[in-house]
Coordinates of C-alpha atoms and ligand atoms in Angstrom, one line a residue:
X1 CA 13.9 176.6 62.0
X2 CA 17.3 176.7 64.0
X3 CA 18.1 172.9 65.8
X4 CA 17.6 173.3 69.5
X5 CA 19.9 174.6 71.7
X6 CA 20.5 172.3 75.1
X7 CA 20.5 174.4 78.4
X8 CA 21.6 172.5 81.6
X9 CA 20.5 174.5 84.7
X10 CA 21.0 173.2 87.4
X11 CA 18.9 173.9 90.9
X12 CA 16.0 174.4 89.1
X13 CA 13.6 174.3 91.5
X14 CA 15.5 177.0 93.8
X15 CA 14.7 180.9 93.8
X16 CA 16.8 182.0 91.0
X17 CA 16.0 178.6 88.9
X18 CA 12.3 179.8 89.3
X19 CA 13.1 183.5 87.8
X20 CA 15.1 181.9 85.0
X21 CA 13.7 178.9 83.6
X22 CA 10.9 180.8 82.2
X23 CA 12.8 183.8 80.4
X24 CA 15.6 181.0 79.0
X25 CA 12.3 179.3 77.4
X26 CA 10.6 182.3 75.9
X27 CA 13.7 183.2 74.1
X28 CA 15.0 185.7 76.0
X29 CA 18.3 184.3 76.4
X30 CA 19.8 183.1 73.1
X31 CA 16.8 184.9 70.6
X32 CA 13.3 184.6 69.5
X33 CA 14.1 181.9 66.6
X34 CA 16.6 179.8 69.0
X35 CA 14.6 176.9 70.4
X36 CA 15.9 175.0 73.7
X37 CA 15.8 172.2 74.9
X38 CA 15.6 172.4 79.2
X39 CA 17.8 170.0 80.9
X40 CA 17.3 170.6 84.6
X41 CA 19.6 169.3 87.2
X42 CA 17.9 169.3 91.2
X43 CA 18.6 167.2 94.1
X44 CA 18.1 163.5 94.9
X45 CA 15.7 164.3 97.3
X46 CA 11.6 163.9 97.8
X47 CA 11.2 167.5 97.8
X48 CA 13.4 168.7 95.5
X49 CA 12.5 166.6 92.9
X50 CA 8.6 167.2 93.5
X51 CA 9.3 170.9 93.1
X52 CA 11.2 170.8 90.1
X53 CA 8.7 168.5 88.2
X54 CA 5.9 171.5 89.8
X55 CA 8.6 173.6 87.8
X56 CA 8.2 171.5 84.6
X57 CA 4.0 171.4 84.9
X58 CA 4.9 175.0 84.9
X59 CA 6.9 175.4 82.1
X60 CA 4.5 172.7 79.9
X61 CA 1.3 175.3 81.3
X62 CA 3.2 178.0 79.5
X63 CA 3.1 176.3 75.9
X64 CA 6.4 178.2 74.7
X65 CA 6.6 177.8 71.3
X66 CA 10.5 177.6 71.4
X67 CA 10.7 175.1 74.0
X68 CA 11.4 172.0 72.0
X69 CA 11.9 169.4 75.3
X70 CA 12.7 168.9 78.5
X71 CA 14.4 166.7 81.2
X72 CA 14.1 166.9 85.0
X73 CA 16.7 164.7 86.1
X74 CA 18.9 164.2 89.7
X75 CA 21.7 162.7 87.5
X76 CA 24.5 165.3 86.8
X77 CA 25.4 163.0 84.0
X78 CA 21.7 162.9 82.8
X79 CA 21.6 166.7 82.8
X80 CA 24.8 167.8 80.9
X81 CA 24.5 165.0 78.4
X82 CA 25.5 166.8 75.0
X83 CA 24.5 170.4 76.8
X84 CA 25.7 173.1 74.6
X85 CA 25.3 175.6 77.6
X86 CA 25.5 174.7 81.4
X87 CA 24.1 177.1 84.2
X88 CA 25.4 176.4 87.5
X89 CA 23.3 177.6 89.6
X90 CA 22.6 174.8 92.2
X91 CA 24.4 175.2 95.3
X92 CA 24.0 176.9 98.9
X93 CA 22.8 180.3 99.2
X94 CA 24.4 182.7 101.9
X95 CA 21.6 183.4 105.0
X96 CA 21.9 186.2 107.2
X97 CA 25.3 187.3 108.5
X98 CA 26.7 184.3 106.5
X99 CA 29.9 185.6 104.4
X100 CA 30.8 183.8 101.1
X101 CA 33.9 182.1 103.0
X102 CA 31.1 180.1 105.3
X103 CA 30.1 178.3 102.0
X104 CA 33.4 178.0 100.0
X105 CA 33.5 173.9 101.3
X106 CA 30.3 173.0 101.6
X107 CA 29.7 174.0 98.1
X108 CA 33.1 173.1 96.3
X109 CA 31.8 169.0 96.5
X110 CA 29.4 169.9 94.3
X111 CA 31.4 171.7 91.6
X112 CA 34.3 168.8 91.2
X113 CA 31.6 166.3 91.1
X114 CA 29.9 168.5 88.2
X115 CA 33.0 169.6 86.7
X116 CA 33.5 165.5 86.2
X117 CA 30.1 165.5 84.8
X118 CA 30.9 167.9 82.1
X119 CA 34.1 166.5 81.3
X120 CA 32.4 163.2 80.6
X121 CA 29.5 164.0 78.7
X122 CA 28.8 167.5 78.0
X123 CA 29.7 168.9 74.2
X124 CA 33.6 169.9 73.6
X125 CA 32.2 173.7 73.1
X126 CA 29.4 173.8 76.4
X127 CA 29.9 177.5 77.6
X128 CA 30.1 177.2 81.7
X129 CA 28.3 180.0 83.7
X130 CA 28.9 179.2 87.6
X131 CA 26.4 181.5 89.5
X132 CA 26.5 179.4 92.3
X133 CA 28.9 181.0 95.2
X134 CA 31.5 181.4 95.5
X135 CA 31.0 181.8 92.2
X136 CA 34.4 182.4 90.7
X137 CA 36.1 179.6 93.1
X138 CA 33.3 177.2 91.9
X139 CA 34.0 178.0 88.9
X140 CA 37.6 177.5 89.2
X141 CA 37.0 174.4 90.8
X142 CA 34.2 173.4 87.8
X143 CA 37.3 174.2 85.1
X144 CA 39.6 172.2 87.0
X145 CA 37.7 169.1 87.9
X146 CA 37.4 169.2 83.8
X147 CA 40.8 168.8 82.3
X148 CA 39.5 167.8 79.0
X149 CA 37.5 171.2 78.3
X150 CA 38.7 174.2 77.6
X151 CA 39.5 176.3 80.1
X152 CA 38.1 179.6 78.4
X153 CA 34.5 177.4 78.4
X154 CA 34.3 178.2 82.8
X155 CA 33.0 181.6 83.8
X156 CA 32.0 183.4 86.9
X157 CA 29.5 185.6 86.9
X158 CA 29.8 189.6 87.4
X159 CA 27.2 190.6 86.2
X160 CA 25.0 191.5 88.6
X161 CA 27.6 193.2 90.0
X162 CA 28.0 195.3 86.3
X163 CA 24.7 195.7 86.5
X164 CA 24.3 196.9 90.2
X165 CA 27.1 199.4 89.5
X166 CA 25.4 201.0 86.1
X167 CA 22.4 201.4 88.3
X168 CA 24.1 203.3 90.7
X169 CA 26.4 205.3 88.7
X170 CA 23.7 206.3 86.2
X171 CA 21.9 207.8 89.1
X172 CA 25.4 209.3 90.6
X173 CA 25.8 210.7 87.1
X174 CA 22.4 211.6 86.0
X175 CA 22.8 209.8 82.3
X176 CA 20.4 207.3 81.5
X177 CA 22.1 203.6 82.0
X178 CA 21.6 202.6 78.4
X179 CA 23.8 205.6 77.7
X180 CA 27.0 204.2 79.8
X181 CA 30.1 202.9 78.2
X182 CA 32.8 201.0 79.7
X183 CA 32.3 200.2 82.8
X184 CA 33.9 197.3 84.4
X185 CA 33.9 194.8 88.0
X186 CA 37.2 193.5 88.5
X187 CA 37.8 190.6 90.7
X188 CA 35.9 188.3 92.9
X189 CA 32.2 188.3 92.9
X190 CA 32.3 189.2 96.7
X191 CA 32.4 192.6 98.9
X192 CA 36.3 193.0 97.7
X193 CA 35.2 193.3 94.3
X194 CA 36.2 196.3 92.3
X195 CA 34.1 198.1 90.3
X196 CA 35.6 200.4 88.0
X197 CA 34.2 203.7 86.5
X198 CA 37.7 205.3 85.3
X199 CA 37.2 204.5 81.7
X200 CA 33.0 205.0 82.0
X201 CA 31.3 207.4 79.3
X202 CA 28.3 208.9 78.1
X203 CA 27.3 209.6 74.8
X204 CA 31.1 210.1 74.8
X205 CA 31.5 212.1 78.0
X206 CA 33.8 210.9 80.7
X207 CA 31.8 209.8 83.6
X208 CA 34.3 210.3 85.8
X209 CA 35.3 213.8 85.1
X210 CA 31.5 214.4 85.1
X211 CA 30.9 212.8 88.5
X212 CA 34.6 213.9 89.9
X213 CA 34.2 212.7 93.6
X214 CA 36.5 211.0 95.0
X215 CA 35.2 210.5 98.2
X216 CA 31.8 209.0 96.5
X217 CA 34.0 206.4 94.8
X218 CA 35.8 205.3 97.5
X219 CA 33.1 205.4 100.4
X220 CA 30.0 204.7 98.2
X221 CA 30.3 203.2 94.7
X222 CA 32.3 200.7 95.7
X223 CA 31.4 199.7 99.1
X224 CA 27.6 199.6 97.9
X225 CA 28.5 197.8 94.9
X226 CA 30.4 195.5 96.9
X227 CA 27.8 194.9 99.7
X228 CA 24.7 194.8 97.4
X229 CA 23.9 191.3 97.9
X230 CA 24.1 191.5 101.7
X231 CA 21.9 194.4 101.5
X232 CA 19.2 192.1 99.1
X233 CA 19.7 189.5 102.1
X234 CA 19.0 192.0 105.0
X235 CA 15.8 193.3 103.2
X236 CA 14.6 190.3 101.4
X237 CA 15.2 187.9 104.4
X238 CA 16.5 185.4 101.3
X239 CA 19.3 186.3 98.7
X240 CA 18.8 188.1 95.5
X241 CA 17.2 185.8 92.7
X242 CA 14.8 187.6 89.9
X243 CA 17.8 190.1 89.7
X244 CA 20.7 187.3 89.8
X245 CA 18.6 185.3 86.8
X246 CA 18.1 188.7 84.8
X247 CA 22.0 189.2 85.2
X248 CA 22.6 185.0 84.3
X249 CA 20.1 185.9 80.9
X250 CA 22.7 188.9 80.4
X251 CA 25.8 186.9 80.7
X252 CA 24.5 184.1 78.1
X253 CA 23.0 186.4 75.6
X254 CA 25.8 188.6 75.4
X255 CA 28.7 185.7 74.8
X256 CA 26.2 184.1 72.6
X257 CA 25.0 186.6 70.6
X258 CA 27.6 189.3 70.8
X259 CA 28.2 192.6 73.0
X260 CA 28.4 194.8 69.8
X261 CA 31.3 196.4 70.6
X262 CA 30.3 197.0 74.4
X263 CA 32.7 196.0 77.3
X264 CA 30.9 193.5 79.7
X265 CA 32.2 192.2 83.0
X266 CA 32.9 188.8 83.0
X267 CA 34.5 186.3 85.4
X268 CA 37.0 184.2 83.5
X269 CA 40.5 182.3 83.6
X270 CA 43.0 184.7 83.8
X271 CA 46.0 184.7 80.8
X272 CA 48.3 186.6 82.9
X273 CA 47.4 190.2 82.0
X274 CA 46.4 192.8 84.5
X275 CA 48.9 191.0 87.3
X276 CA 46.5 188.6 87.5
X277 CA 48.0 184.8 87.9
X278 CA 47.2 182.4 85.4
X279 CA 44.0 180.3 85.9
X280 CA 42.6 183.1 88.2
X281 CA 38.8 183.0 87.6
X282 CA 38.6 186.8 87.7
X283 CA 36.3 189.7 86.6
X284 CA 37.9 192.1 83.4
X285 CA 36.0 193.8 80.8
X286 CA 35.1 191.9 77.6
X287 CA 33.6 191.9 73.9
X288 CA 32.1 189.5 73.2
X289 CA 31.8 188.4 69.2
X290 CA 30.6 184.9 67.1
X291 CA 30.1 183.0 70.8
X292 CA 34.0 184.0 72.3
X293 CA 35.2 186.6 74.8
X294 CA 38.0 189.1 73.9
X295 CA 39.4 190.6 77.1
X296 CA 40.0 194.2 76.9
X297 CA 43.8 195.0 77.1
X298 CA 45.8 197.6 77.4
X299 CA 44.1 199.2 80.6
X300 CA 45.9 202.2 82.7
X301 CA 46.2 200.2 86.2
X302 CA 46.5 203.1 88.4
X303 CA 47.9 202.8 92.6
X304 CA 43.9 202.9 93.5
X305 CA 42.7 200.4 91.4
X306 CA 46.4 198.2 91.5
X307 CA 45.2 198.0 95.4
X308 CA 41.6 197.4 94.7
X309 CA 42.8 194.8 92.3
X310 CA 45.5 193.1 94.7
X311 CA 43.0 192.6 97.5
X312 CA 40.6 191.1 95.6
X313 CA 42.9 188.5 94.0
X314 CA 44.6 187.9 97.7
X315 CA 40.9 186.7 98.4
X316 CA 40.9 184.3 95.7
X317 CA 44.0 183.4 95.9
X318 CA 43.3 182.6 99.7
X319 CA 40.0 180.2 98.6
X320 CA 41.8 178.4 95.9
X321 CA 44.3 177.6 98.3
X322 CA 41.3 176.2 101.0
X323 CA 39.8 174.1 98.0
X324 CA 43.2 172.8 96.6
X325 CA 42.9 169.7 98.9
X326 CA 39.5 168.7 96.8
X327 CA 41.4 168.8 92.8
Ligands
NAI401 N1 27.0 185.1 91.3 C1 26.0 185.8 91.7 O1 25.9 187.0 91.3 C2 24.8 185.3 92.6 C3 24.9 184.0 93.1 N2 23.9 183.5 93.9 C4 24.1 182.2 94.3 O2 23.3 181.3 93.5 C5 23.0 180.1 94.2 C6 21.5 179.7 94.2 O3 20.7 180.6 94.8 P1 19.2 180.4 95.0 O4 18.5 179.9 93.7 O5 18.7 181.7 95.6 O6 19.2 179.3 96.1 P2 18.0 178.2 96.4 O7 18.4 177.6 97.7 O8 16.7 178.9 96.3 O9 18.1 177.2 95.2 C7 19.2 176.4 95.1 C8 18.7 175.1 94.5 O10 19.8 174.3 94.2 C9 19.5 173.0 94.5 N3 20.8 172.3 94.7 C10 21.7 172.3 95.8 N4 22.7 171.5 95.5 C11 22.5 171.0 94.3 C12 23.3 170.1 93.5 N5 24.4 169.6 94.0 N6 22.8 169.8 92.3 C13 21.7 170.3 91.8 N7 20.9 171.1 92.5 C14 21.3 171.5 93.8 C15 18.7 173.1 95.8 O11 17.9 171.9 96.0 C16 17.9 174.3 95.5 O12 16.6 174.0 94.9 C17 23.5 180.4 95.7 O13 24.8 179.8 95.8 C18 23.6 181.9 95.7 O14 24.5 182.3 96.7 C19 22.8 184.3 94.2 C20 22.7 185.6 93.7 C21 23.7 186.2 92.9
OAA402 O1 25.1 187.9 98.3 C1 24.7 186.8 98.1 O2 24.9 185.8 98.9 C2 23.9 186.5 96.9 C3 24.7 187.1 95.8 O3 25.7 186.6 95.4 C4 24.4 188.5 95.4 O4 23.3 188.9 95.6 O5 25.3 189.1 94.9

């Protein structure tokens, strides 16, 4: 038997906490023979603490085998002690007519304070997914507010964004979405996000050549990709969450485990490449092999994309500067 793994989530008790908690214990996340150990991070309030112990009564009713403990804690300290891998998904969500921008201050507080929180007690190798928007500024902040981790440890996730677009482009295409190959999101996880289906195959075939629309690209792919989770709001009346935990699960498993060979989008510190400033948390294509990321490099940057690509980074460029005041 494998030694437990220990998982900090925190806002546990919120939507996405609710569609994820469950999968992370059955083994979905880091394999059947991993067990876990749930250390789950919720506010230091009456309610939010009764809900996430309803969470942990929950959990316990479930009897998973690979669960090997649990804390419910309101102590950020409490919750990253030793953790191995750190979910942040507690913060804010976006309402209706709400853009990202509307929650970049309210929500960076809580990143420097858990980016401390890491520093101090999590382990020297805790991988950092920041779902919490804005997710790549918070995670930006997270990385900063944690000088003695590395930086590659702090992601942003795009992958629900990755995913959205296969979905979309498989039915463009007609392929099957297990069939698609390198496809990537570039950018910030917001509507100026680029997603990127130049280099996309099937079973070897160029999707783009198939698909060869211009005009689709431009005027649907990316603007639906973009505006999905506005979309989710609109309909929904509350922000995506099963598919946001699904995508979370993804993210995990895949720098854990490996992306055998396959490019995944993730959010992470920039190194320079791509014309992308240093320190940028920013979405590029990845494989992912033995628990690290390996950007892809080498990528034709056509005048399309190189625009698609500047706007995006202007955006986060222009929320690190609003947040540089708090690190
Ligand atoms: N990156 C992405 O693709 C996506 C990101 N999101 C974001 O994920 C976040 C969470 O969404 P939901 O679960 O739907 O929201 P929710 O409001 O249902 O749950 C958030 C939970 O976090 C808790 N919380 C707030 N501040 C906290 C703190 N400082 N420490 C610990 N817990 C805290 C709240 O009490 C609440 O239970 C939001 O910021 C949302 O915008 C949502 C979907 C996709
Ligand atoms: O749009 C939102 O606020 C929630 C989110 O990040 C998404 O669904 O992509």
């Amino acid at each position: 038997m494998k030694s437990p793994v220990r998982v900090a989530v925190t806002g546990a008790a919120g939507q996405i906490g609710y569609s994820l908690l469950f999968r992370i214990a059955s083994g979905e996340m880091l394999g059947k023979d991993q067990p876990v150990i749930l250390q789950m991070l919720e506010l230091p309030m009456e309610k939010a603490q009764a809900a996430l112990k309803g969470v942990m009564m929950e959990l316990e009713d479930c009897a998973f085998p690979l669960l090997a403990g649990m804390v419910g804690t309101d102590d950020a300290e409490v919750a990253f002690k030793d953790a191995d891998i750190a979910l942040l998904v507690g913060a804010r969500p976006r309402g209706p007519g709400m853009e990202r921008k509307d929650l970049l201050l309210e929500n960076a507080k809580i990143f420097t304070a858990q980016g401390a929180a890491l520093n101090k007690v999590a382990s020297r190798d805790v991988k950092v997914l920041v779902v919490g928007n804005p997710a790549n500024t918070n995670a930006y902040i997270a990385m900063k507010s944690a000088p003695d981790l590395p930086a590659k440890n702090f992601t942003a996730m795009l992958r629900l964004d990755h995913n959205r677009a296969l979905s979309q482009l498989a039915s463009k295409a007609g392929v099957p979405i297990g069939d698609i190959r390198k496809l990537v999101v570039w950018g910030n996880h917001s509507p100026t996000m680029y997603p990127d289906y130049r280099f996309a195959t099937a079973n070897g075939e160029s999707l783009k050549d198939k698909v060869n629309d211009a005009d689709w690209n431009a005027n649907e792919f990316i603007p639906q990709v973009g505006k999905r989770g506005a979309a989710i709001i609109e309909a929904r009346g509350l922000s995506s969450a099963a598919s946001a935990a699904n995508a979370a699960i993804d993210h995990i498993r895949d720098w854990v485990l490996g992306s055998n060979g396959e490019w995944v989008t993730m959010g992470v510190p920039s190194d320079g490449s791509y014309g992308i400033p240093e320190g940028i948390i920013y979405g590029v294509p990845v494989i992912t092999e033995g628990g690290e990321y390996k950007r892809v490099e080498g990528l034709e940057i056509d005048a399309f994309s190189r625009e698609r690509m500047d706007r995006t980074l202007a955006e986060l460029e222009e929320e690190r500067e609003g947040v540089a005041h708090l690190l």
